Every structure is written in C-alpha cells, then in structure tokens.
Amino acid sequence: MTAKERLTATGRKKLLALDGGGIRGAMTVEVLASIEKMLREQLKKPDLVLGDYFDYIGGTSTGAIIAATLASGMSTDALRKFYEQSGREMFDKSSVLRRFQQKYKGEALRHQLQEVFGQDTLLSSDRLRTLLLMVMRNATTDSPWPISNNPRAMFNNTGDDNDNLKLPLWQLVRASTAAPTYFPPEEIQVGQNHFLFVDGGVTMYNNPAFKLFLMATIPAYRVEWPTGEDQMLIVSVGTGHAPDANRGLAPADMNLLYNASSIPSALMAAALHEQDMMCRVFGRCLVGDPIDLEVGDLRDALPANAPKLFTYMRYNAELTKPGLGRLGVNVDPKRVQQLDSVEAIGELQEVGRAVGKAVNSSHYKGFLS
C-alpha cells in the first residue's frame, strides 16, 4: 500500500510510536527486530517489513529517522546496519570554538539522510508505505511542529508554495534530530518563510505515542480512524531512561554549562512519562514496566465499565544498574545512558534484544492480519 491507500483502507489500525534519544535509537532497532521477527512468523511472510504491517508510524529525533526509514520499507536488519555504519559519522565533533554553540557539526548527518532518502524525495512521495508523523520544534515561532504526509491535513495539498508535502523528506528528518547543544538547527523554507527548526525532543512529544493517537483519530487532523481496544493498536518503543543518572549531584555542579547540556534530556524524560501515562489511562495496557512507585503500571487505570480507546504496549528499559540487572544485561549503565555514546552501540543493542524478549504474539491477538 501507499500512504494514501492506508488512509482510506478499512480494517483495524496499527500505530507505531518511536521515542527520541540520540544513538540510543540502536536499542529501539533491536526491539523492532523482535516485533518484525514475530510478525513474519505469525503471518507466514518471511519478507515482511514493519512498513507493511503498521498503518501510521510516528517518531521524534532518532525516532523520526527510524520512522521514516520504516515507512519507506526498510527492514530492521538494514536499519541496524545503518546505525552501526553511520552512527560514529553522525556524531562528528565541531571545532573547539564552535563547541560553545553545539558539540557536533551536523554535515555528516545531513549527508547520511540525503543518501538514505534521496535529496529530491518529498514528504508527498509514494515511496512512503504508511502515514508518517515526525515531530520537531519551530524555534522561529516557538511552537511544536508535528508534521505528517496525510494528504488531507490542513497544511498539505494547499495548492501553493506553503504546501508541507513539497518539503524534502530528508530535511524534515534532519530538523527533528537537531538537538540543542548537540547539533545546529535546520533552516527550512516554507513558502516565503524561513524557519529554524530544532529537535522535537524539546517539546512534549519526545515520546509521540499519545500525539500519534490524536492525529489518527480527532477530526482536526482529518484522518478520523475508529477507536476501541479491538479496533486500534498502539505500539510504543522507548530509548531507555535513567532515573538516577545524576545521583550525587551537588548544588555547585549546576552551573550554566551543566544546565544547558542537561535540559534536553530532562525534557525528554518528562515527556516520555507523560505520554506513556496518558496512553495507559486511555488504552488497554498489555506491556509496560511501572511508571513510578506511586502509580505503578496503570493496567487498570479506569473503572471497569469505562471503554478503552485502543490496545497499548510500551517497550522500554531502565538504564540503571538495577534496571539492567532485571533485564539480565551486564553492561556499564553510564555507557548506555548518554545520547551520543557511539562507542556503546553494541551494549545498546544488547539492551534492546533483552527488552525485545517481552514481545509476545498473544498480545497482538486480533491484529495479526
């Protein structure tokens, strides 16, 4: 199918949401590989890719890279090779003087995305097999920009130069990954306007799961797919979280440079928990670790007679020593907690494979067609 055909096709809808998290996206890829393997076995389709199964895929930052490649029909094996071969090149350090602006240059990542998606491939391309959501922040207007290839969307198919569908796919992905203090912003011309975009992780949608649900269902976004736990599946995959990453922090340590470098990860952590909690309240949660000690896993968050709007699964990892121990993974937490630890791709993959063991075909019952 093409994205346009997905929009009007009947049947139960499957949505996939992918968190931001820098090079920790290598962990996400391994979880997705477990899902892809399970689907191939259950559907008896050895060549199936996730872009064949899911109807709407959304992602932020590194999740936007993964979302766009999956929507383009890439297998998880090819995506794994992309992270292994290109990860170190993406994080190409800036000169000493420029590091007061950002740590990495951005040119290498730009070239990698152009090579994967093509310089001339637009958001409207029929190369995309699914509806695609990417989240970025418009720094010029100080607003989040969730952008989709949905041809019915208000700012798509406008008939003028302001049509979002005319924007290059690679550039939108690059904009979503432009994490402040890590990469330079991405400048995009939209009609007569020049906007500066940065990473969608500095919005409330670093975990875009509930936003993806809203964009698939409420009238304003012009998709309006039916809801119900037997009608819609939402699978959400995280890049890990570390609740004790700053244990031992002293007041004197919280200087200007510390705050500037820690703000992106602080926003990401708050966003992912909020979106996850909302999905567990309004959906039927089948998979997901406890959110915190107070609310638990929210498997029964609403009264028994309240209808659930979708079936929901959340795959993620706590990147602390106890959390990794529960997964049976023996790696140094500090090596897998950083957003730019390219030397730890192998360990991140090990964590992802451990998380992927929670993938169970019985959870997908009713959505295996």
Coordinates of C-alpha atoms in Angstrom, one line a residue:
M1 CA 0.0 0.0 0.0
T2 CA 0.9 3.7 -0.3
A3 CA 0.2 6.2 2.4
K4 CA -2.9 7.4 0.5
E5 CA -4.3 3.9 0.4
R6 CA -3.7 3.4 4.1
L7 CA -5.7 6.5 4.8
T8 CA -8.9 5.1 3.4
A9 CA -8.4 1.4 3.8
T10 CA -10.9 -0.4 6.1
G11 CA -10.0 -2.7 9.0
R12 CA -8.2 -2.5 12.3
K13 CA -5.5 0.1 12.5
K14 CA -1.9 -0.4 13.8
L15 CA 0.2 2.6 15.0
L16 CA 3.9 2.6 15.9
A17 CA 5.4 5.4 18.0
L18 CA 9.2 5.8 18.5
D19 CA 10.9 8.0 21.1
G20 CA 13.8 10.3 20.6
G21 CA 17.1 9.5 22.3
G22 CA 20.2 10.0 20.0
I23 CA 22.3 7.0 19.4
R24 CA 20.2 5.1 21.9
G25 CA 17.9 4.5 18.9
A26 CA 20.2 1.5 18.3
M27 CA 18.3 -0.1 21.3
T28 CA 15.0 0.7 19.6
V29 CA 16.0 -1.1 16.4
E30 CA 16.6 -4.3 18.3
V31 CA 13.1 -4.2 19.9
L32 CA 11.6 -3.6 16.5
A33 CA 13.6 -6.5 15.1
S34 CA 11.9 -8.7 17.7
I35 CA 8.5 -7.4 16.6
E36 CA 9.4 -7.9 12.9
K37 CA 10.5 -11.5 13.5
M38 CA 7.4 -12.3 15.5
L39 CA 5.1 -10.9 12.7
R40 CA 7.0 -12.7 10.0
E41 CA 6.5 -16.0 11.8
Q42 CA 2.8 -15.4 12.8
L43 CA 1.8 -14.1 9.3
K44 CA 4.0 -16.6 7.5
K45 CA 5.6 -13.8 5.5
P46 CA 9.4 -14.1 5.7
D47 CA 10.0 -10.9 3.8
L48 CA 7.5 -8.7 5.8
V49 CA 8.8 -5.4 7.0
L50 CA 7.2 -3.2 9.6
G51 CA 6.1 -0.7 6.9
D52 CA 3.8 -3.5 5.6
Y53 CA 2.2 -4.1 8.9
F54 CA 1.7 -0.6 10.6
D55 CA -0.6 2.0 9.1
Y56 CA 0.8 5.0 10.8
I57 CA 4.4 5.4 12.1
G58 CA 5.5 8.4 14.2
G59 CA 8.8 9.4 15.7
T60 CA 10.8 12.2 17.2
S61 CA 14.5 12.9 16.7
T62 CA 16.3 9.5 16.3
G63 CA 12.7 8.1 16.3
A64 CA 12.0 10.2 13.3
I65 CA 14.9 8.6 11.4
I66 CA 13.6 5.2 12.3
A67 CA 10.0 6.1 11.5
A68 CA 10.9 7.5 8.1
T69 CA 13.1 4.5 7.1
L70 CA 10.4 2.0 8.2
A71 CA 7.7 3.9 6.4
S72 CA 10.0 3.8 3.3
G73 CA 10.1 0.0 3.5
M74 CA 13.4 -0.6 5.2
S75 CA 13.9 -3.8 7.1
T76 CA 15.2 -3.8 10.7
D77 CA 18.3 -5.6 9.5
A78 CA 19.1 -2.8 7.1
L79 CA 18.3 -0.2 9.8
R80 CA 20.7 -2.0 12.2
K81 CA 23.5 -1.7 9.6
F82 CA 22.7 2.0 9.1
Y83 CA 23.2 2.7 12.9
E84 CA 26.3 0.5 13.0
Q85 CA 28.0 2.0 10.0
S86 CA 26.8 5.6 10.2
G87 CA 26.5 6.2 14.0
R88 CA 30.0 7.4 14.5
E89 CA 29.9 9.6 11.4
M90 CA 26.7 11.3 12.6
F91 CA 28.4 12.5 15.8
D92 CA 31.2 14.3 14.1
K93 CA 32.7 16.8 16.7
S94 CA 32.7 20.5 16.0
S95 CA 35.8 22.6 16.2
V96 CA 36.8 23.7 19.7
L97 CA 35.5 27.2 19.1
R98 CA 32.2 26.0 17.7
R99 CA 31.6 23.7 20.6
F100 CA 30.3 26.8 22.5
Q101 CA 27.4 26.6 20.1
Q102 CA 27.0 22.8 19.6
K103 CA 29.1 19.7 20.1
Y104 CA 28.7 18.2 16.6
K105 CA 28.8 19.6 13.1
G106 CA 25.7 18.2 11.6
E107 CA 27.0 18.0 8.0
A108 CA 27.7 14.2 8.2
L109 CA 24.2 13.5 9.5
R110 CA 22.8 15.7 6.7
H111 CA 24.7 13.7 4.1
Q112 CA 23.7 10.4 5.6
L113 CA 20.0 11.3 5.5
Q114 CA 20.3 12.6 1.9
E115 CA 21.8 9.3 0.9
V116 CA 19.1 7.2 2.6
F117 CA 16.1 9.2 1.5
G118 CA 17.4 10.9 -1.6
Q119 CA 17.8 14.7 -2.0
D120 CA 14.7 15.1 -4.1
T121 CA 12.3 12.8 -2.2
L122 CA 9.4 14.9 -0.9
L123 CA 7.1 14.3 2.0
S124 CA 4.4 13.5 -0.5
S125 CA 6.4 10.6 -2.1
D126 CA 4.6 7.4 -2.8
R127 CA 7.8 5.7 -1.6
L128 CA 6.2 6.0 1.9
R129 CA 4.1 2.9 2.5
T130 CA 2.5 4.3 5.7
L131 CA 1.2 7.5 7.1
L132 CA 4.2 9.2 8.7
L133 CA 4.4 11.6 11.6
M134 CA 7.6 13.5 12.6
V135 CA 7.9 15.9 15.4
M136 CA 10.1 19.0 15.5
R137 CA 10.1 22.3 17.2
N138 CA 9.9 25.5 15.2
A139 CA 12.3 27.8 17.1
T140 CA 11.2 30.8 15.0
T141 CA 7.6 30.6 16.1
D142 CA 8.4 28.9 19.4
S143 CA 5.9 26.1 18.7
P144 CA 5.9 22.3 18.3
W145 CA 5.6 21.1 14.7
P146 CA 4.1 17.7 14.3
I147 CA 4.2 17.2 10.5
S148 CA 2.5 14.3 8.6
N149 CA 2.3 13.1 5.0
N150 CA -1.5 12.9 5.4
P151 CA -2.8 14.4 2.2
R152 CA -5.9 15.6 3.9
A153 CA -4.1 17.6 6.6
M154 CA -4.8 21.4 6.7
F155 CA -1.3 22.5 5.6
N156 CA -0.9 19.7 3.0
N157 CA -2.2 19.9 -0.6
T158 CA -2.7 23.6 -0.3
G159 CA -2.1 24.3 -3.9
D160 CA 0.6 26.9 -3.1
D161 CA 4.2 27.2 -2.0
N162 CA 3.2 26.8 1.6
D163 CA 2.3 23.1 1.0
N164 CA 4.2 21.0 3.5
L165 CA 4.1 18.0 1.2
K166 CA 6.5 19.8 -1.1
L167 CA 9.2 19.8 1.6
P168 CA 12.2 17.4 1.3
L169 CA 11.8 14.3 3.5
W170 CA 15.5 14.2 4.5
Q171 CA 15.4 17.8 5.6
L172 CA 12.3 17.2 7.9
V173 CA 14.1 14.2 9.4
R174 CA 17.2 16.3 9.9
A175 CA 15.1 19.1 11.6
S176 CA 13.6 16.6 14.0
T177 CA 17.1 15.4 15.1
A178 CA 18.7 18.9 15.6
A179 CA 19.0 18.5 19.4
P180 CA 20.0 21.9 21.0
T181 CA 23.7 21.9 22.3
Y182 CA 24.3 18.7 20.2
F183 CA 23.6 19.8 16.5
P184 CA 23.0 23.0 14.7
P185 CA 19.4 23.9 13.9
E186 CA 17.9 23.2 10.4
E187 CA 16.7 26.1 8.3
I188 CA 13.8 25.2 6.1
Q189 CA 12.0 27.5 3.6
V190 CA 8.2 27.1 3.7
G191 CA 6.7 29.3 1.1
Q192 CA 8.1 32.8 1.7
N193 CA 9.0 32.0 5.3
H194 CA 12.4 30.8 6.6
F195 CA 12.0 28.8 9.8
L196 CA 14.7 27.5 12.2
F197 CA 13.8 24.0 13.4
V198 CA 15.3 22.0 16.3
D199 CA 14.8 18.6 17.8
G200 CA 11.2 17.6 18.7
G201 CA 12.6 16.2 21.9
V202 CA 12.4 19.7 23.4
T203 CA 8.6 19.6 23.1
M204 CA 6.1 17.4 25.0
Y205 CA 6.4 14.9 22.2
N206 CA 9.8 13.2 22.6
N207 CA 7.6 10.2 23.1
P208 CA 5.0 10.9 20.4
A209 CA 2.6 8.0 21.3
F210 CA -0.5 9.9 22.5
K211 CA 0.1 12.6 19.9
L212 CA 0.1 10.0 17.2
F213 CA -3.2 8.6 18.6
L214 CA -4.8 12.1 18.5
M215 CA -3.6 12.7 14.9
A216 CA -5.1 9.4 13.8
T217 CA -8.5 10.0 15.5
I218 CA -9.7 13.5 16.2
P219 CA -11.5 15.5 13.4
A220 CA -9.0 18.4 13.3
Y221 CA -6.3 16.1 11.8
R222 CA -8.7 14.7 9.1
V223 CA -7.9 11.0 9.5
E224 CA -10.6 10.0 12.0
W225 CA -9.9 6.3 12.3
P226 CA -12.3 4.4 14.6
T227 CA -11.2 3.8 18.2
G228 CA -11.7 0.8 20.5
E229 CA -9.4 -1.7 22.1
D230 CA -10.3 -4.2 19.3
Q231 CA -10.0 -1.6 16.5
M232 CA -6.7 0.2 17.2
L233 CA -3.3 -1.0 18.4
I234 CA -0.6 1.4 19.5
V235 CA 3.0 0.1 20.0
S236 CA 5.4 2.5 21.7
V237 CA 9.1 1.9 21.8
G238 CA 11.5 3.9 24.0
T239 CA 15.2 4.5 24.1
G240 CA 15.6 4.0 27.8
H241 CA 15.5 6.2 30.8
A242 CA 17.8 6.6 33.8
P243 CA 16.1 8.0 37.0
D244 CA 19.3 8.0 39.0
A245 CA 21.7 9.3 36.3
N246 CA 22.5 12.4 38.4
R247 CA 22.9 10.7 41.7
G248 CA 25.5 12.6 43.8
L249 CA 24.9 15.9 42.0
A250 CA 25.8 18.9 44.2
P251 CA 24.3 22.4 44.0
A252 CA 27.6 23.9 42.9
D253 CA 27.6 21.5 39.9
M254 CA 24.5 23.1 38.4
N255 CA 26.2 25.9 36.6
L256 CA 25.3 27.4 33.2
L257 CA 27.1 24.8 31.1
Y258 CA 25.6 21.9 33.1
N259 CA 22.1 23.2 32.7
A260 CA 22.5 23.9 29.0
S261 CA 23.7 20.4 28.4
S262 CA 21.1 18.6 30.7
I263 CA 18.0 20.4 29.6
P264 CA 17.3 18.3 26.5
S265 CA 17.5 15.0 28.5
A266 CA 15.4 16.4 31.3
L267 CA 12.6 17.4 28.9
M268 CA 12.8 14.1 27.1
A269 CA 12.4 12.2 30.4
A270 CA 9.4 14.3 31.5
A271 CA 7.7 14.0 28.1
L272 CA 8.1 10.3 27.7
H273 CA 6.5 9.5 31.1
E274 CA 3.6 11.9 30.4
Q275 CA 2.8 10.5 27.0
D276 CA 3.2 6.9 28.3
M277 CA 0.9 7.6 31.3
M278 CA -1.9 9.1 29.0
C279 CA -1.7 6.0 26.8
R280 CA -2.1 3.7 29.7
V281 CA -5.0 5.6 31.1
F282 CA -7.0 5.8 27.8
G283 CA -5.8 2.5 26.3
R284 CA -5.7 -1.2 27.4
C285 CA -2.1 -1.6 28.5
L286 CA -0.7 -5.1 27.9
V287 CA 3.0 -4.4 28.2
G288 CA 4.9 -1.8 30.2
D289 CA 7.1 -1.5 33.3
P290 CA 5.8 0.5 36.2
I291 CA 5.9 4.3 35.5
D292 CA 6.8 5.1 39.1
L293 CA 6.2 3.8 42.7
E294 CA 3.0 5.9 43.1
V295 CA 1.0 5.0 40.0
G296 CA 2.5 1.6 39.2
D297 CA 1.9 0.2 35.7
L298 CA -1.7 1.5 35.3
R299 CA -3.0 -1.7 33.9
D300 CA -6.5 -0.8 35.3
A301 CA -6.4 2.9 35.4
L302 CA -10.1 3.5 34.5
P303 CA -13.2 1.9 36.1
A304 CA -14.1 -1.5 34.7
N305 CA -17.1 -0.1 32.8
A306 CA -15.1 2.7 31.1
P307 CA -14.3 1.9 27.4
K308 CA -10.7 1.7 26.4
L309 CA -9.8 3.6 23.2
F310 CA -7.0 1.3 22.0
T311 CA -4.8 -1.6 22.9
Y312 CA -1.4 -0.4 24.0
M313 CA 2.1 -1.8 24.5
R314 CA 5.2 0.1 25.8
Y315 CA 8.7 -1.4 25.4
N316 CA 11.4 0.4 27.2
A317 CA 14.3 -0.1 29.6
E318 CA 15.5 1.5 32.8
L319 CA 19.2 2.2 32.2
T320 CA 20.4 1.9 35.8
K321 CA 22.3 -1.0 37.4
P322 CA 19.2 -2.5 39.0
G323 CA 17.1 -2.0 35.9
L324 CA 19.7 -3.6 33.6
G325 CA 20.1 -6.4 36.1
R326 CA 16.4 -7.2 35.9
L327 CA 16.8 -7.5 32.1
G328 CA 19.8 -9.8 32.7
V329 CA 22.2 -7.4 31.0
N330 CA 25.6 -6.9 32.4
V331 CA 26.8 -3.5 31.0
D332 CA 28.0 -0.3 32.5
P333 CA 24.9 2.0 32.9
K334 CA 26.9 5.1 32.2
R335 CA 27.9 3.8 28.8
V336 CA 24.3 3.4 27.7
Q337 CA 22.8 6.5 29.3
Q338 CA 24.4 9.1 27.1
L339 CA 22.6 10.3 24.0
D340 CA 25.9 10.4 22.0
S341 CA 27.8 7.3 23.3
V342 CA 28.5 5.9 19.8
E343 CA 31.2 3.6 21.3
A344 CA 28.4 1.8 23.2
I345 CA 26.3 0.8 20.2
G346 CA 27.0 -2.9 20.9
E347 CA 25.8 -2.6 24.5
L348 CA 22.7 -0.7 23.5
Q349 CA 21.9 -3.5 21.0
E350 CA 22.2 -6.0 23.8
V351 CA 19.8 -4.0 26.0
G352 CA 17.4 -3.8 23.1
R353 CA 17.5 -7.5 22.5
A354 CA 16.7 -8.1 26.2
V355 CA 13.7 -5.7 26.0
G356 CA 12.6 -7.4 22.9
K357 CA 12.0 -10.6 24.8
A358 CA 8.8 -9.1 26.1
V359 CA 7.4 -9.2 22.5
N360 CA 4.7 -11.9 22.7
S361 CA 2.4 -12.8 19.8
S362 CA -0.6 -13.3 22.2
H363 CA -0.5 -9.5 22.9
Y364 CA -1.2 -8.9 19.2
K365 CA -4.2 -11.2 19.0
G366 CA -6.8 -9.6 16.8
F367 CA -4.3 -7.5 15.0
L368 CA -2.5 -10.3 13.1
S369 CA -4.0 -9.9 9.7

